[in-house]
Short mmCIF file of C-alpha atoms and ligand atoms in Angstrom, two decimals:
data_model
loop_
_atom_site.label_atom_id
_atom_site.label_comp_id
_atom_site.label_asym_id
_atom_site.label_seq_id
_atom_site.Cartn_x
_atom_site.Cartn_y
_atom_site.Cartn_z
CA MET A 56 127.97 124.96 6.30
CA GLN A 57 129.84 121.97 7.47
CA PHE A 58 130.28 120.97 11.08
CA ALA A 59 130.08 117.24 10.39
CA GLY A 60 133.82 116.64 10.28
CA LEU A 61 134.73 118.73 13.24
CA PRO A 62 135.28 117.52 16.79
CA ARG A 63 132.33 118.43 18.83
CA VAL A 64 131.15 116.96 22.06
CA ARG A 65 127.57 117.34 23.17
CA LEU A 66 127.20 119.23 26.36
CA ALA A 67 124.49 121.76 25.74
CA HIS A 68 120.55 121.46 26.06
CA LEU A 69 119.84 122.42 22.56
CA PRO A 70 117.82 124.13 20.86
CA THR A 71 117.51 126.69 23.64
CA PRO A 72 114.00 128.47 23.77
CA LEU A 73 113.22 131.41 21.64
CA GLU A 74 110.43 133.25 22.99
CA GLU A 75 108.50 136.50 22.53
CA MET A 76 108.64 139.06 25.52
CA GLY A 77 105.13 140.82 24.89
CA ASN A 78 105.00 142.47 28.38
CA LEU A 79 108.42 144.11 27.97
CA ARG A 80 107.38 145.36 24.64
CA ALA A 81 104.22 146.77 26.27
CA VAL A 82 106.34 148.63 28.69
CA LEU A 83 108.78 150.02 26.29
CA ASP A 84 106.24 150.88 23.51
CA GLY A 85 108.91 149.88 20.98
CA PRO A 86 109.86 146.96 18.62
CA LYS A 87 108.77 143.55 18.87
CA LEU A 88 110.99 141.85 21.24
CA PHE A 89 112.25 138.18 21.32
CA VAL A 90 114.66 136.34 23.78
CA LYS A 91 117.05 133.49 22.84
CA ARG A 92 117.51 131.68 26.21
CA ASP A 93 121.11 130.69 26.06
CA ASP A 94 121.12 131.02 29.89
CA HIS A 95 119.52 127.79 29.58
CA THR A 96 122.05 125.85 27.78
CA GLY A 97 121.93 123.24 30.91
CA LEU A 98 125.39 122.18 31.88
CA GLY A 99 126.81 123.54 35.08
CA LEU A 100 124.03 126.29 35.34
CA GLY A 101 124.46 127.19 31.67
CA GLY A 102 125.38 130.16 29.78
CA ASN A 103 126.79 131.08 26.42
CA LYS A 104 130.40 129.51 26.93
CA ILE A 105 128.77 126.03 26.95
CA ARG A 106 127.97 126.13 23.22
CA LYS A 107 131.79 127.31 22.63
CA LEU A 108 132.82 124.45 24.82
CA GLU A 109 131.17 121.94 22.72
CA PHE A 110 133.85 122.49 20.05
CA LEU A 111 136.55 123.35 22.37
CA MET A 112 136.26 120.34 24.66
CA GLY A 113 135.70 118.36 21.26
CA GLU A 114 139.25 119.57 20.29
CA ALA A 115 140.58 118.85 23.94
CA LEU A 116 139.28 115.35 23.58
CA ARG A 117 140.88 114.66 20.39
CA ARG A 118 144.00 115.68 21.86
CA LYS A 119 143.48 113.54 24.67
CA ALA A 120 143.71 116.03 27.27
CA ASP A 121 143.62 115.24 30.97
CA THR A 122 143.55 118.92 32.29
CA VAL A 123 141.84 121.87 30.93
CA ILE A 124 143.27 125.42 32.01
CA THR A 125 141.37 128.71 31.53
CA THR A 126 141.26 132.27 32.62
CA GLY A 127 138.81 134.89 33.58
CA GLY A 128 137.77 137.54 36.26
CA VAL A 129 137.33 136.44 39.57
CA GLN A 130 133.73 135.88 39.04
CA SER A 131 134.04 134.46 35.61
CA ASN A 132 131.21 132.55 34.20
CA HIS A 133 133.26 131.16 31.36
CA ALA A 134 135.83 129.52 34.04
CA ARG A 135 132.92 127.90 35.90
CA GLN A 136 131.19 126.50 32.72
CA THR A 137 134.67 125.18 31.68
CA ALA A 138 135.08 123.73 34.95
CA ALA A 139 131.71 121.91 34.77
CA ALA A 140 132.37 120.78 31.26
CA ALA A 141 135.93 119.24 32.42
CA ARG A 142 134.11 117.37 35.00
CA LYS A 143 131.61 115.87 32.88
CA LEU A 144 134.38 114.79 30.58
CA ARG A 145 136.50 113.39 33.45
CA MET A 146 139.18 116.07 33.29
CA GLU A 147 140.94 118.27 35.76
CA ALA A 148 140.16 121.97 35.63
CA ILE A 149 142.74 124.69 36.50
CA LEU A 150 141.38 128.16 36.49
CA VAL A 151 143.56 131.31 36.50
CA LEU A 152 141.43 134.15 37.70
CA ARG A 153 142.49 137.94 37.50
CA GLY A 154 142.12 139.72 40.73
CA GLU A 155 142.55 139.14 44.60
CA LYS A 156 141.24 136.09 46.44
CA PRO A 157 138.31 137.39 48.29
CA GLU A 158 138.13 137.27 52.04
CA GLY A 159 135.76 135.02 53.66
CA TYR A 160 133.16 132.80 52.17
CA TYR A 161 133.30 132.21 48.37
CA LYS A 162 130.07 133.44 46.63
CA GLY A 163 128.51 133.20 43.03
CA ASN A 164 130.86 131.68 40.34
CA LEU A 165 133.71 131.26 42.75
CA LEU A 166 131.72 129.13 44.97
CA LEU A 167 130.56 127.08 42.07
CA ASP A 168 134.20 126.65 40.97
CA ASP A 169 135.08 125.50 44.43
CA ILE A 170 132.20 122.87 44.48
CA LEU A 171 133.20 121.66 41.25
CA GLY A 172 136.62 121.04 42.61
CA ALA A 173 138.40 123.23 40.27
CA GLU A 174 141.96 124.38 41.21
CA VAL A 175 141.79 128.13 41.42
CA ARG A 176 144.88 130.39 41.15
CA PHE A 177 144.58 133.94 41.48
CA VAL A 178 146.76 136.34 39.55
CA ARG A 179 147.08 140.06 40.29
CA THR A 180 146.55 141.64 36.88
CA THR A 181 143.61 143.19 34.91
CA ASP A 182 145.31 142.28 31.64
CA PHE A 183 143.81 139.49 29.72
CA GLU A 184 146.84 138.62 27.73
CA GLU A 185 148.97 138.19 30.85
CA ALA A 186 146.47 135.87 32.56
CA ASP A 187 146.45 133.64 29.34
CA GLN A 188 150.30 133.74 29.54
CA VAL A 189 150.15 132.38 33.13
CA ALA A 190 147.74 129.58 31.78
CA HIS A 191 150.27 128.84 29.20
CA GLU A 192 153.14 128.44 31.66
CA ILE A 193 151.10 126.31 33.94
CA GLY A 194 150.40 124.03 30.83
CA SER A 195 154.17 123.82 29.95
CA ARG A 196 154.98 122.88 33.68
CA LEU A 197 152.27 120.01 33.54
CA GLU A 198 153.62 118.85 30.10
CA LYS A 199 156.92 118.32 31.63
CA ILE A 200 155.71 116.03 34.29
CA GLY A 201 153.70 114.11 31.62
CA LYS A 202 150.43 115.52 32.00
CA ARG A 203 148.26 116.60 29.03
CA PRO A 204 146.99 120.07 29.33
CA TYR A 205 144.49 121.94 27.00
CA VAL A 206 144.74 125.69 27.49
CA ILE A 207 141.49 127.69 26.54
CA PRO A 208 141.99 131.40 25.99
CA VAL A 209 139.81 133.94 27.80
CA GLY A 210 136.19 133.45 27.02
CA GLY A 211 136.81 130.57 24.82
CA SER A 212 136.99 133.06 21.88
CA THR A 213 139.23 131.26 19.36
CA PRO A 214 138.09 130.31 15.86
CA THR A 215 137.29 126.79 17.46
CA GLY A 216 135.13 128.26 20.26
CA CYS A 217 133.22 130.63 17.81
CA LEU A 218 131.85 127.68 16.01
CA GLY A 219 129.44 127.27 18.74
CA TYR A 220 127.97 130.76 17.80
CA VAL A 221 128.10 129.86 14.07
CA ALA A 222 126.05 126.89 14.87
CA ALA A 223 123.89 128.94 17.17
CA ALA A 224 123.09 131.32 14.20
CA LEU A 225 121.98 128.19 12.08
CA GLU A 226 119.57 127.26 15.25
CA VAL A 227 117.99 130.73 15.53
CA MET A 228 117.31 130.86 11.69
CA GLY A 229 115.50 127.34 11.94
CA GLN A 230 113.55 128.56 15.03
CA ILE A 231 112.38 131.69 13.32
CA GLN A 232 111.38 129.86 10.02
CA GLU A 233 109.61 127.32 11.96
CA LYS A 234 107.65 129.99 14.08
CA GLY A 235 107.14 132.21 10.90
CA ILE A 236 108.75 135.32 12.74
CA ARG A 237 111.07 137.84 11.00
CA VAL A 238 114.08 139.27 12.93
CA ASP A 239 115.83 142.64 11.80
CA SER A 240 118.43 142.74 14.69
CA VAL A 241 120.24 140.56 17.13
CA VAL A 242 121.30 142.32 20.42
CA VAL A 243 124.07 140.59 22.35
CA ALA A 244 126.81 141.17 24.85
CA ASN A 245 130.48 141.53 23.61
CA GLY A 246 133.25 140.42 26.33
CA SER A 247 135.76 138.74 24.42
CA ALA A 248 134.44 139.10 21.07
CA GLY A 249 133.64 135.37 20.16
CA THR A 250 129.91 135.16 20.73
CA GLN A 251 129.19 138.19 18.41
CA ALA A 252 131.81 137.00 15.94
CA GLY A 253 130.13 133.58 15.51
CA LEU A 254 126.76 135.10 15.20
CA VAL A 255 127.90 137.75 12.57
CA LEU A 256 129.57 135.02 10.49
CA GLY A 257 126.88 132.46 10.88
CA LEU A 258 124.00 134.90 10.04
CA LYS A 259 125.91 136.45 7.08
CA ALA A 260 126.79 132.98 5.70
CA LEU A 261 123.12 132.09 5.71
CA HIS A 262 122.20 135.31 4.01
CA SER A 263 119.94 136.14 6.95
CA GLY A 264 120.04 140.01 6.32
CA ILE A 265 120.02 140.14 10.21
CA GLN A 266 122.05 142.92 11.56
CA VAL A 267 124.05 141.97 14.78
CA ILE A 268 124.40 144.57 17.36
CA GLY A 269 127.11 143.94 20.02
CA ILE A 270 127.22 145.93 23.62
CA SER A 271 130.52 146.02 24.88
CA VAL A 272 130.62 145.24 28.75
CA SER A 273 134.40 146.25 29.00
CA ARG A 274 136.44 147.49 26.36
CA PRO A 275 136.46 150.29 23.78
CA LYS A 276 134.26 149.67 20.43
CA GLU A 277 137.11 150.20 18.20
CA VAL A 278 139.16 147.23 19.85
CA LEU A 279 136.28 144.87 19.85
CA ARG A 280 135.17 145.61 16.12
CA GLU A 281 138.69 144.78 15.16
CA GLN A 282 138.52 141.60 17.11
CA VAL A 283 135.20 140.59 15.79
CA LEU A 284 136.38 140.98 12.25
CA ASP A 285 139.49 138.93 12.72
CA LEU A 286 138.16 136.38 14.67
CA GLY A 287 135.05 136.04 12.38
CA ASN A 288 137.35 135.76 9.17
CA ARG A 289 139.78 133.20 10.90
CA THR A 290 136.50 131.16 11.80
CA ALA A 291 135.51 131.37 8.18
CA GLU A 292 138.75 130.06 7.07
CA SER A 293 138.85 127.28 9.59
CA LEU A 294 135.21 126.13 8.02
CA CYS A 295 136.64 126.76 4.47
CA LEU A 296 133.60 129.20 4.09
CA ASP A 297 133.62 131.60 1.20
CA VAL A 298 132.49 134.36 3.24
CA LYS A 299 134.40 137.45 4.31
CA LEU A 300 133.35 139.82 7.12
CA ASN A 301 133.66 143.45 6.18
CA PRO A 302 133.86 146.44 8.72
CA GLU A 303 130.22 147.48 8.09
CA ASP A 304 129.04 143.91 9.34
CA VAL A 305 130.25 144.66 12.76
CA VAL A 306 128.31 147.06 14.90
CA VAL A 307 129.40 147.59 18.55
CA TYR A 308 128.20 150.02 21.18
CA ASP A 309 130.39 150.93 23.99
CA ASP A 310 127.94 153.40 25.58
CA TYR A 311 126.64 151.12 28.52
CA ILE A 312 129.91 150.04 30.25
CA GLY A 313 129.70 152.73 32.95
CA GLN A 314 132.72 152.63 35.26
CA GLY A 315 134.17 149.38 33.96
CA TYR A 316 133.97 145.56 33.65
CA ALA A 317 131.85 144.23 36.40
CA VAL A 318 130.75 147.48 38.07
CA PRO A 319 127.22 147.74 38.15
CA THR A 320 125.36 150.65 36.42
CA ARG A 321 122.32 152.30 37.54
CA GLU A 322 120.57 151.51 34.29
CA GLY A 323 121.74 147.99 34.32
CA ILE A 324 120.21 147.43 37.63
CA GLU A 325 116.89 149.16 36.54
CA ALA A 326 117.03 146.93 33.24
CA ILE A 327 117.29 143.57 35.57
CA LYS A 328 114.52 144.73 37.68
CA LEU A 329 112.37 145.53 34.69
CA LEU A 330 113.01 142.37 32.97
CA ALA A 331 112.04 140.50 36.23
CA ARG A 332 108.99 142.17 36.74
CA THR A 333 107.61 142.07 33.28
CA GLU A 334 108.80 138.66 31.99
CA GLY A 335 110.05 136.89 35.19
CA ILE A 336 113.45 136.38 33.43
CA PHE A 337 116.62 137.04 35.51
CA LEU A 338 119.55 138.84 33.94
CA ASP A 339 122.95 139.64 35.56
CA PRO A 340 124.76 142.91 36.45
CA VAL A 341 127.96 142.37 34.52
CA TYR A 342 126.60 141.33 31.06
CA THR A 343 122.97 141.02 30.34
CA GLY A 344 121.73 143.68 32.52
CA LYS A 345 123.82 146.29 30.72
CA VAL A 346 123.02 144.70 27.31
CA MET A 347 119.27 145.06 28.18
CA ALA A 348 120.14 148.73 29.29
CA GLY A 349 121.46 149.30 25.85
CA LEU A 350 118.55 147.89 24.19
CA ILE A 351 116.07 150.06 26.13
CA ASP A 352 118.14 153.28 25.13
CA LEU A 353 118.33 152.30 21.61
CA THR A 354 114.65 151.96 21.62
CA ARG A 355 114.21 155.49 23.30
CA LYS A 356 116.58 156.88 20.72
CA GLY A 357 114.68 155.40 17.93
CA VAL A 358 117.35 153.22 16.54
CA PHE A 359 114.89 150.37 17.21
CA LYS A 360 111.38 151.41 15.89
CA LYS A 361 107.99 149.87 16.39
CA ARG A 362 108.08 147.95 13.07
CA HIS A 363 111.41 146.25 14.00
CA ASN A 364 111.71 143.06 15.44
CA VAL A 365 114.67 142.77 17.90
CA LEU A 366 116.21 139.19 19.35
CA PHE A 367 117.98 139.77 22.53
CA ILE A 368 120.57 136.83 23.33
CA HIS A 369 120.40 136.02 26.99
CA THR A 370 123.97 134.78 27.52
CA GLY A 371 123.64 133.91 31.22
CA GLY A 372 125.55 135.10 34.08
CA THR A 373 122.97 134.91 36.84
CA PRO A 374 125.25 133.63 39.40
CA ALA A 375 126.64 137.15 39.79
CA LEU A 376 123.33 138.18 41.21
CA PHE A 377 124.56 136.66 44.48
CA VAL A 378 127.98 138.08 44.92
CA ASP A 379 127.67 141.93 45.84
CA GLU A 380 125.73 143.20 48.64
CA GLY A 381 123.44 146.17 48.32
CA ILE A 382 123.39 146.63 44.29
CA PHE A 383 119.61 146.40 44.60
CA PRO A 384 118.67 149.48 46.50
C1 LIG B 576 131.33 135.52 28.43
C2 LIG B 576 129.98 136.27 28.76
C3 LIG B 576 129.72 137.06 27.83
C4 LIG B 576 130.37 137.72 26.48
O1 LIG B 576 130.73 136.56 25.54
P1 LIG B 576 132.09 136.79 24.76
O2 LIG B 576 131.97 135.72 23.67
O3 LIG B 576 133.23 136.83 25.51
O4 LIG B 576 132.00 138.13 24.00
C5 LIG B 576 128.16 137.45 27.62
N1 LIG B 576 127.47 137.13 28.73
C6 LIG B 576 127.76 136.46 29.67
C7 LIG B 576 126.76 136.04 30.75
C8 LIG B 576 129.04 135.76 29.74
O5 LIG B 576 129.58 134.90 30.59
#
């Protein structure tokens, strides 16, 4: 795989640690468990979007952008990480956030966006595409007054952003070879499909034989499987890789969403407490807690057996722990 010719700007602390979770395994009495600490990518409190932003901001710099515009939910981790990356690279950040402006003091990611000095616009919609549309309109208006905006779609899930997780697949393979461990399955959150698409493509291109299991945090599995497939294959093309993803390469579960995106589930909250109390690792209620709830359920159902080795990707999101009151009864 050739990353050498592609614009990339170093933003993340890499490689992130890959560690065993022996105490959690003892409690679950299931597969051997490992965690990839992509919550520790460093910049702006870290998370999975920093890997995507290395390539997206590389592209923005190449185009001599002075302003980055992106979209997300009100408590978007992606928006916060994009704002941090923009500041590091001396650019302005405009964040188009889906939802209402909260009353009172900002919390969690929104507080961090404010501290970063990002310009925040709220749009009353739940629709990803509508918010992306607003971002493009703002971009066009800025162009007319001589600015150089670069628009990043929701979650940074473009073929360029996906490269971050193709590179992460390489990093994981290097680490498991070095440590002499075997991994059968990777378990990861799926919000806007880019992280899973990059991992599936990278691990397939490396002939790893590792299955990637995506856990949806918002949308039906049919929609996400289609997106992973499409995004993965477009990313392969952009890399001139002779690899094609097939429907059977893309596994997504949508059983752990609960009432909807960012609405905490009882199982997710239990999973957050369990990981903290066994391994001292904090998850979040929007993404990783629900993914861990899925991993635990798939262990109970015997999908993951004792002889299996499972790698959980911790994609970050911990600022969301400090937003809603009373979710930890
Ligand atoms: C964005 C995000 C994800 C999902 O990544 P996608 O590439 O959008 O699927 C998972 N976990 C956290 C904490 C995130 O912020």
